[in-house]
PDB file of C-alpha atoms and ligand atoms in Angstrom:
ATOM      1  CA  MET A 271     -12.558  -3.270 -24.212  1.00  0.00           C
ATOM      2  CA  ARG A 272      -9.445  -5.303 -24.951  1.00  0.00           C
ATOM      3  CA  VAL A 273      -9.073  -8.302 -22.703  1.00  0.00           C
ATOM      4  CA  LEU A 274      -6.136 -10.687 -22.568  1.00  0.00           C
ATOM      5  CA  VAL A 275      -6.913 -14.180 -21.297  1.00  0.00           C
ATOM      6  CA  CYS A 276      -3.919 -16.164 -20.072  1.00  0.00           C
ATOM      7  CA  GLU A 277      -4.970 -19.779 -19.605  1.00  0.00           C
ATOM      8  CA  ASP A 278      -3.326 -22.989 -20.819  1.00  0.00           C
ATOM      9  CA  GLU A 279      -6.410 -25.210 -20.687  1.00  0.00           C
ATOM     10  CA  ASP A 280      -8.043 -24.976 -24.104  1.00  0.00           C
ATOM     11  CA  LEU A 281     -11.599 -25.644 -23.005  1.00  0.00           C
ATOM     12  CA  MET A 282     -11.487 -23.108 -20.170  1.00  0.00           C
ATOM     13  CA  ALA A 283      -9.835 -20.509 -22.419  1.00  0.00           C
ATOM     14  CA  GLU A 284     -12.485 -21.067 -25.063  1.00  0.00           C
ATOM     15  CA  LEU A 285     -15.412 -20.814 -22.641  1.00  0.00           C
ATOM     16  CA  VAL A 286     -14.099 -17.674 -21.010  1.00  0.00           C
ATOM     17  CA  GLY A 287     -13.062 -16.134 -24.333  1.00  0.00           C
ATOM     18  CA  GLN A 288     -16.467 -16.806 -25.833  1.00  0.00           C
ATOM     19  CA  ALA A 289     -18.343 -15.337 -22.857  1.00  0.00           C
ATOM     20  CA  LEU A 290     -16.227 -12.171 -22.994  1.00  0.00           C
ATOM     21  CA  THR A 291     -16.600 -11.883 -26.770  1.00  0.00           C
ATOM     22  CA  GLU A 292     -20.376 -12.126 -26.393  1.00  0.00           C
ATOM     23  CA  GLU A 293     -20.191  -9.223 -23.944  1.00  0.00           C
ATOM     24  CA  GLY A 294     -18.618  -7.205 -26.746  1.00  0.00           C
ATOM     25  CA  HIS A 295     -14.970  -7.421 -25.713  1.00  0.00           C
ATOM     26  CA  ASP A 296     -12.042  -7.851 -28.023  1.00  0.00           C
ATOM     27  CA  VAL A 297     -10.392 -10.990 -26.623  1.00  0.00           C
ATOM     28  CA  GLU A 298      -6.943 -12.463 -27.141  1.00  0.00           C
ATOM     29  CA  VAL A 299      -5.834 -15.733 -25.587  1.00  0.00           C
ATOM     30  CA  VAL A 300      -2.306 -16.767 -24.650  1.00  0.00           C
ATOM     31  CA  ALA A 301      -1.296 -20.030 -22.987  1.00  0.00           C
ATOM     32  CA  SER A 302       1.710 -19.027 -20.875  1.00  0.00           C
ATOM     33  CA  GLY A 303       2.832 -16.308 -18.503  1.00  0.00           C
ATOM     34  CA  GLU A 304       5.797 -15.437 -20.713  1.00  0.00           C
ATOM     35  CA  ARG A 305       3.470 -14.817 -23.658  1.00  0.00           C
ATOM     36  CA  ALA A 306       1.133 -12.757 -21.483  1.00  0.00           C
ATOM     37  CA  ILE A 307       4.024 -10.499 -20.444  1.00  0.00           C
ATOM     38  CA  ASP A 308       5.106 -10.041 -24.078  1.00  0.00           C
ATOM     39  CA  ALA A 309       1.522  -9.251 -25.086  1.00  0.00           C
ATOM     40  CA  VAL A 310       1.003  -6.697 -22.296  1.00  0.00           C
ATOM     41  CA  MET A 311       4.287  -4.974 -23.156  1.00  0.00           C
ATOM     42  CA  GLN A 312       3.159  -4.626 -26.782  1.00  0.00           C
ATOM     43  CA  THR A 313      -0.558  -3.887 -26.535  1.00  0.00           C
ATOM     44  CA  ALA A 314      -2.679  -1.678 -24.290  1.00  0.00           C
ATOM     45  CA  TYR A 315      -5.178  -4.038 -22.679  1.00  0.00           C
ATOM     46  CA  ASP A 316      -7.995  -2.912 -20.418  1.00  0.00           C
ATOM     47  CA  LEU A 317      -7.896  -6.112 -18.399  1.00  0.00           C
ATOM     48  CA  VAL A 318      -5.880  -9.306 -18.022  1.00  0.00           C
ATOM     49  CA  LEU A 319      -7.509 -12.531 -16.851  1.00  0.00           C
ATOM     50  CA  LEU A 320      -4.660 -14.534 -15.439  1.00  0.00           C
ATOM     51  CA  ASP A 321      -4.864 -18.172 -14.434  1.00  0.00           C
ATOM     52  CA  VAL A 322      -2.617 -19.142 -11.512  1.00  0.00           C
ATOM     53  CA  MET A 323      -1.904 -22.675 -12.752  1.00  0.00           C
ATOM     54  CA  LEU A 324       0.259 -22.242 -15.827  1.00  0.00           C
ATOM     55  CA  PRO A 325       3.199 -24.188 -17.219  1.00  0.00           C
ATOM     56  CA  GLY A 326       6.490 -22.381 -16.594  1.00  0.00           C
ATOM     57  CA  LEU A 327       5.864 -19.062 -14.862  1.00  0.00           C
ATOM     58  CA  ASP A 328       2.761 -19.382 -12.732  1.00  0.00           C
ATOM     59  CA  GLY A 329       0.153 -16.640 -12.431  1.00  0.00           C
ATOM     60  CA  PHE A 330       1.671 -15.140  -9.277  1.00  0.00           C
ATOM     61  CA  ALA A 331       5.122 -14.825 -10.850  1.00  0.00           C
ATOM     62  CA  THR A 332       3.636 -13.514 -14.088  1.00  0.00           C
ATOM     63  CA  CYS A 333       1.690 -10.826 -12.273  1.00  0.00           C
ATOM     64  CA  ARG A 334       4.713  -9.807 -10.220  1.00  0.00           C
ATOM     65  CA  ARG A 335       6.784  -9.491 -13.373  1.00  0.00           C
ATOM     66  CA  LEU A 336       4.119  -7.339 -15.032  1.00  0.00           C
ATOM     67  CA  ARG A 337       4.121  -4.989 -12.054  1.00  0.00           C
ATOM     68  CA  ASP A 338       7.927  -4.958 -11.912  1.00  0.00           C
ATOM     69  CA  ARG A 339       7.919  -3.779 -15.498  1.00  0.00           C
ATOM     70  CA  GLY A 340       5.606  -0.937 -14.581  1.00  0.00           C
ATOM     71  CA  SER A 341       2.337  -2.246 -15.999  1.00  0.00           C
ATOM     72  CA  GLY A 342      -0.719  -1.098 -14.060  1.00  0.00           C
ATOM     73  CA  VAL A 343      -3.177  -3.081 -16.213  1.00  0.00           C
ATOM     74  CA  PRO A 344      -6.067  -4.417 -14.090  1.00  0.00           C
ATOM     75  CA  VAL A 345      -5.439  -8.111 -13.381  1.00  0.00           C
ATOM     76  CA  LEU A 346      -8.157 -10.571 -12.363  1.00  0.00           C
ATOM     77  CA  MET A 347      -6.504 -13.717 -11.120  1.00  0.00           C
ATOM     78  CA  LEU A 348      -8.152 -17.109 -11.409  1.00  0.00           C
ATOM     79  CA  THR A 349      -7.027 -19.120  -8.420  1.00  0.00           C
ATOM     80  CA  ALA A 350      -7.319 -22.880  -8.151  1.00  0.00           C
ATOM     81  CA  ARG A 351      -8.782 -22.761  -4.701  1.00  0.00           C
ATOM     82  CA  ASP A 352     -10.983 -20.108  -3.233  1.00  0.00           C
ATOM     83  CA  ASP A 353      -8.962 -19.898  -0.059  1.00  0.00           C
ATOM     84  CA  VAL A 354      -7.518 -16.970   1.792  1.00  0.00           C
ATOM     85  CA  ASP A 355      -3.869 -17.928   1.280  1.00  0.00           C
ATOM     86  CA  ASP A 356      -4.182 -17.955  -2.483  1.00  0.00           C
ATOM     87  CA  ARG A 357      -6.197 -14.745  -2.451  1.00  0.00           C
ATOM     88  CA  VAL A 358      -3.641 -12.930  -0.390  1.00  0.00           C
ATOM     89  CA  ARG A 359      -0.804 -14.372  -2.456  1.00  0.00           C
ATOM     90  CA  GLY A 360      -2.563 -13.188  -5.597  1.00  0.00           C
ATOM     91  CA  LEU A 361      -3.066  -9.681  -4.265  1.00  0.00           C
ATOM     92  CA  ASP A 362       0.451  -9.670  -2.924  1.00  0.00           C
ATOM     93  CA  SER A 363       1.767 -10.339  -6.411  1.00  0.00           C
ATOM     94  CA  GLY A 364      -0.076  -7.258  -7.639  1.00  0.00           C
ATOM     95  CA  ALA A 365      -3.432  -8.627  -8.824  1.00  0.00           C
ATOM     96  CA  ASP A 366      -6.504  -6.415  -8.411  1.00  0.00           C
ATOM     97  CA  ASP A 367      -9.035  -9.139  -7.772  1.00  0.00           C
ATOM     98  CA  TYR A 368      -9.301 -12.912  -7.745  1.00  0.00           C
ATOM     99  CA  LEU A 369     -11.869 -15.533  -8.487  1.00  0.00           C
ATOM    100  CA  GLY A 370     -11.640 -19.114  -7.202  1.00  0.00           C
ATOM    101  CA  LYS A 371     -12.212 -22.017  -9.564  1.00  0.00           C
ATOM    102  CA  PRO A 372     -14.770 -23.356 -10.177  1.00  0.00           C
ATOM    103  CA  PHE A 373     -16.707 -20.173 -10.930  1.00  0.00           C
ATOM    104  CA  SER A 374     -19.811 -19.449 -12.937  1.00  0.00           C
ATOM    105  CA  LEU A 375     -19.479 -17.424 -16.124  1.00  0.00           C
ATOM    106  CA  ALA A 376     -22.045 -14.988 -14.706  1.00  0.00           C
ATOM    107  CA  GLU A 377     -19.809 -14.404 -11.691  1.00  0.00           C
ATOM    108  CA  LEU A 378     -16.755 -13.968 -13.887  1.00  0.00           C
ATOM    109  CA  LEU A 379     -18.524 -11.419 -16.093  1.00  0.00           C
ATOM    110  CA  ALA A 380     -19.734  -9.505 -13.022  1.00  0.00           C
ATOM    111  CA  ARG A 381     -16.152  -9.287 -11.709  1.00  0.00           C
ATOM    112  CA  VAL A 382     -14.877  -8.203 -15.115  1.00  0.00           C
ATOM    113  CA  ARG A 383     -17.505  -5.460 -15.322  1.00  0.00           C
ATOM    114  CA  ALA A 384     -16.634  -4.259 -11.828  1.00  0.00           C
ATOM    115  CA  LEU A 385     -12.920  -4.107 -12.629  1.00  0.00           C
ATOM    116  CA  LEU A 386     -13.449  -2.347 -15.941  1.00  0.00           C
ATOM    117  CA  ARG A 387     -15.736   0.185 -14.261  1.00  0.00           C
ATOM    118  CA  ARG A 388     -13.016   0.878 -11.783  1.00  0.00           C
ATOM    119  CA  GLY A 389     -10.367   1.018 -14.459  1.00  0.00           C
ATOM    120  CA  PRO A 390      -8.024   3.968 -14.711  1.00  0.00           C
ATOM    121  CA  ALA A 391     -10.247   5.907 -17.100  1.00  0.00           C
ATOM    122  CA  ASP A 392     -13.097   6.020 -14.611  1.00  0.00           C
ATOM    123  CA  PHE A 393     -11.371   7.999 -11.929  1.00  0.00           C
ATOM    124  CA  GLY A 394     -11.534  11.729 -12.358  1.00  0.00           C
ATOM    125  CA  GLY A 395      -9.451  14.609 -11.195  1.00  0.00           C
ATOM    126  CA  ARG A 396      -6.272  15.346  -9.344  1.00  0.00           C
ATOM    127  CA  VAL A 397      -5.563  15.423  -5.686  1.00  0.00           C
ATOM    128  CA  ALA A 398      -2.430  16.622  -3.942  1.00  0.00           C
ATOM    129  CA  VAL A 399      -1.426  16.245  -0.303  1.00  0.00           C
ATOM    130  CA  GLY A 400       1.971  17.636   0.678  1.00  0.00           C
ATOM    131  CA  ASP A 401       4.535  16.323  -1.796  1.00  0.00           C
ATOM    132  CA  LEU A 402       2.217  13.538  -2.951  1.00  0.00           C
ATOM    133  CA  GLU A 403       0.208  14.073  -6.119  1.00  0.00           C
ATOM    134  CA  LEU A 404      -2.307  11.741  -7.708  1.00  0.00           C
ATOM    135  CA  ASP A 405      -3.775  12.231 -11.151  1.00  0.00           C
ATOM    136  CA  SER A 406      -6.688   9.855 -11.573  1.00  0.00           C
ATOM    137  CA  ALA A 407      -7.181  10.484 -15.264  1.00  0.00           C
ATOM    138  CA  SER A 408      -3.701   9.255 -16.159  1.00  0.00           C
ATOM    139  CA  SER A 409      -3.418   6.856 -13.165  1.00  0.00           C
ATOM    140  CA  THR A 410      -0.162   8.411 -12.103  1.00  0.00           C
ATOM    141  CA  VAL A 411       1.188   9.180  -8.691  1.00  0.00           C
ATOM    142  CA  ARG A 412       4.215  11.301  -7.927  1.00  0.00           C
ATOM    143  CA  ARG A 413       6.010  11.905  -4.690  1.00  0.00           C
ATOM    144  CA  ALA A 414       8.512  14.735  -4.500  1.00  0.00           C
ATOM    145  CA  GLY A 415       8.404  14.698  -8.293  1.00  0.00           C
ATOM    146  CA  SER A 416       9.256  10.977  -8.718  1.00  0.00           C
ATOM    147  CA  ARG A 417       6.769   8.894 -10.611  1.00  0.00           C
ATOM    148  CA  ILE A 418       5.365   5.865  -8.755  1.00  0.00           C
ATOM    149  CA  ASP A 419       3.588   3.018 -10.538  1.00  0.00           C
ATOM    150  CA  LEU A 420       0.495   1.735  -8.744  1.00  0.00           C
ATOM    151  CA  THR A 421      -2.066  -0.924  -9.588  1.00  0.00           C
ATOM    152  CA  VAL A 422      -5.731  -0.028  -9.971  1.00  0.00           C
ATOM    153  CA  ARG A 423      -6.547  -1.142  -6.418  1.00  0.00           C
ATOM    154  CA  GLU A 424      -3.578   0.631  -4.878  1.00  0.00           C
ATOM    155  CA  LEU A 425      -4.574   3.769  -6.724  1.00  0.00           C
ATOM    156  CA  ALA A 426      -8.176   3.504  -5.522  1.00  0.00           C
ATOM    157  CA  VAL A 427      -7.143   3.035  -1.878  1.00  0.00           C
ATOM    158  CA  LEU A 428      -4.594   5.858  -2.029  1.00  0.00           C
ATOM    159  CA  GLU A 429      -7.077   8.165  -3.717  1.00  0.00           C
ATOM    160  CA  LEU A 430      -9.551   7.640  -0.881  1.00  0.00           C
ATOM    161  CA  LEU A 431      -6.874   8.200   1.798  1.00  0.00           C
ATOM    162  CA  MET A 432      -5.745  11.363   0.026  1.00  0.00           C
ATOM    163  CA  ARG A 433      -9.248  12.765  -0.360  1.00  0.00           C
ATOM    164  CA  GLU A 434      -9.846  12.109   3.357  1.00  0.00           C
ATOM    165  CA  HIS A 435      -6.358  13.089   4.482  1.00  0.00           C
ATOM    166  CA  GLY A 436      -6.045  13.814   8.182  1.00  0.00           C
ATOM    167  CA  ARG A 437      -9.206  11.803   8.845  1.00  0.00           C
ATOM    168  CA  VAL A 438      -9.492   8.135   9.765  1.00  0.00           C
ATOM    169  CA  VAL A 439     -10.800   5.995   6.921  1.00  0.00           C
ATOM    170  CA  SER A 440     -12.443   2.751   8.071  1.00  0.00           C
ATOM    171  CA  ARG A 441     -11.906  -0.641   6.486  1.00  0.00           C
ATOM    172  CA  ASP A 442     -15.535  -0.630   5.375  1.00  0.00           C
ATOM    173  CA  GLN A 443     -15.035   2.663   3.567  1.00  0.00           C
ATOM    174  CA  ILE A 444     -11.943   1.256   1.861  1.00  0.00           C
ATOM    175  CA  LEU A 445     -13.744  -1.930   0.815  1.00  0.00           C
ATOM    176  CA  GLU A 446     -16.676   0.019  -0.522  1.00  0.00           C
ATOM    177  CA  HIS A 447     -14.474   2.411  -2.456  1.00  0.00           C
ATOM    178  CA  ALA A 448     -11.956  -0.007  -3.881  1.00  0.00           C
ATOM    179  CA  TRP A 449     -13.760  -3.337  -4.295  1.00  0.00           C
ATOM    180  CA  PRO A 450     -16.932  -4.262  -6.104  1.00  0.00           C
ATOM    181  CA  ARG A 451     -19.984  -4.118  -3.927  1.00  0.00           C
ATOM    182  CA  GLY A 452     -21.087  -7.404  -2.449  1.00  0.00           C
ATOM    183  CA  ALA A 453     -17.834  -9.235  -3.160  1.00  0.00           C
ATOM    184  CA  ALA A 454     -16.838 -11.132  -0.047  1.00  0.00           C
ATOM    185  CA  HIS A 455     -13.251 -10.220   0.654  1.00  0.00           C
ATOM    186  CA  HIS A 456     -11.190 -11.198   3.613  1.00  0.00           C
ATOM    187  CA  SER A 457     -10.112  -8.056   5.416  1.00  0.00           C
ATOM    188  CA  ASN A 458      -6.464  -9.196   5.076  1.00  0.00           C
ATOM    189  CA  VAL A 459      -6.555  -7.879   1.547  1.00  0.00           C
ATOM    190  CA  ILE A 460      -6.723  -4.320   2.833  1.00  0.00           C
ATOM    191  CA  ASP A 461      -3.594  -4.876   4.939  1.00  0.00           C
ATOM    192  CA  VAL A 462      -1.848  -6.274   1.878  1.00  0.00           C
ATOM    193  CA  ILE A 463      -2.756  -3.292  -0.287  1.00  0.00           C
ATOM    194  CA  VAL A 464      -1.819  -0.809   2.443  1.00  0.00           C
ATOM    195  CA  GLY A 465       1.497  -2.655   2.904  1.00  0.00           C
ATOM    196  CA  ARG A 466       2.186  -2.362  -0.798  1.00  0.00           C
ATOM    197  CA  LEU A 467       1.314   1.324  -0.743  1.00  0.00           C
ATOM    198  CA  ARG A 468       3.724   1.893   2.148  1.00  0.00           C
ATOM    199  CA  ASP A 469       6.454   0.104   0.191  1.00  0.00           C
ATOM    200  CA  LYS A 470       5.857   2.375  -2.783  1.00  0.00           C
ATOM    201  CA  ILE A 471       4.900   5.805  -1.473  1.00  0.00           C
ATOM    202  CA  ASP A 472       6.579   5.873   1.934  1.00  0.00           C
ATOM    203  CA  ARG A 473       9.667   3.656   2.278  1.00  0.00           C
ATOM    204  CA  PRO A 474      11.619   5.005  -0.699  1.00  0.00           C
ATOM    205  CA  PHE A 475      11.041   8.531   0.635  1.00  0.00           C
ATOM    206  CA  ASP A 476      11.838   7.680   4.237  1.00  0.00           C
ATOM    207  CA  ALA A 477       8.304   8.678   5.185  1.00  0.00           C
ATOM    208  CA  ALA A 478       5.503   7.131   7.250  1.00  0.00           C
ATOM    209  CA  SER A 479       2.411   8.817   5.856  1.00  0.00           C
ATOM    210  CA  ILE A 480      -0.110   6.008   6.243  1.00  0.00           C
ATOM    211  CA  GLU A 481      -0.912   5.469   9.898  1.00  0.00           C
ATOM    212  CA  THR A 482      -2.715   2.435  11.264  1.00  0.00           C
ATOM    213  CA  VAL A 483      -5.336   3.593  13.747  1.00  0.00           C
ATOM    214  CA  ARG A 484      -5.953   0.483  15.794  1.00  0.00           C
ATOM    215  CA  GLY A 485      -9.511  -0.777  15.635  1.00  0.00           C
ATOM    216  CA  ARG A 486     -10.607   2.085  13.411  1.00  0.00           C
ATOM    217  CA  GLY A 487      -8.756   2.063  10.111  1.00  0.00           C
ATOM    218  CA  TYR A 488      -6.072   4.104   8.419  1.00  0.00           C
ATOM    219  CA  ARG A 489      -5.183   7.765   8.182  1.00  0.00           C
ATOM    220  CA  LEU A 490      -2.981   9.596   5.738  1.00  0.00           C
ATOM    221  CA  ARG A 491      -0.894  12.288   7.343  1.00  0.00           C
ATOM    222  CA  ILE A 492       1.678  14.350   5.530  1.00  0.00           C
ATOM    223  CA  GLU A 493       3.108  17.338   7.305  1.00  0.00           C
TER     224      GLU A 493
HETATM  225 CA1   CA B 239      -4.404 -23.411 -16.129  1.00  0.00          CA
END
């Protein structure tokens, strides 16, 4: 797998790069967000490891820019602090997962494996509900014929809601489907992802397909 590491601290970049290379990945390192964006626009990476603390564009802004340009590459964000605010900010900017520094290389590699397993190529099949179509193989979603770019996590959550359409999907089901097993995630992250999905698949189409069912979860309903 091709992995892009965006980290300005040489020692950290070297350690992480070496660990990923030993796992058999093809690793490239860049030291700024601007370079990471250029690299992603030119090369098909399977994963981007993005440090939050960067000179110039920080990791949040870099990730947002990648998403704005339509890249759905899985992004694992390395946050300075393992706190909820940074996690939510990271997810809000379009990252798929986050890891607080300091972390162990074993933990990093486990997260990388989990994200790569859940990468676009691992989903299979198509599902359609009303005017909404999702093709897992090509990671594309269309509504009323318009193409919508989603991140890996957004795609995973939407896929589950679509497969269970009309039924309430609990937060636990969403966590289990869209996040690596055993990873402790604050439940806010689900609200963030659902909010992003609403912004992408509902608002532009003047629809309200994803219902919040208080105390139980979410339900996709398209008439
Ligand atoms: Ca840094």
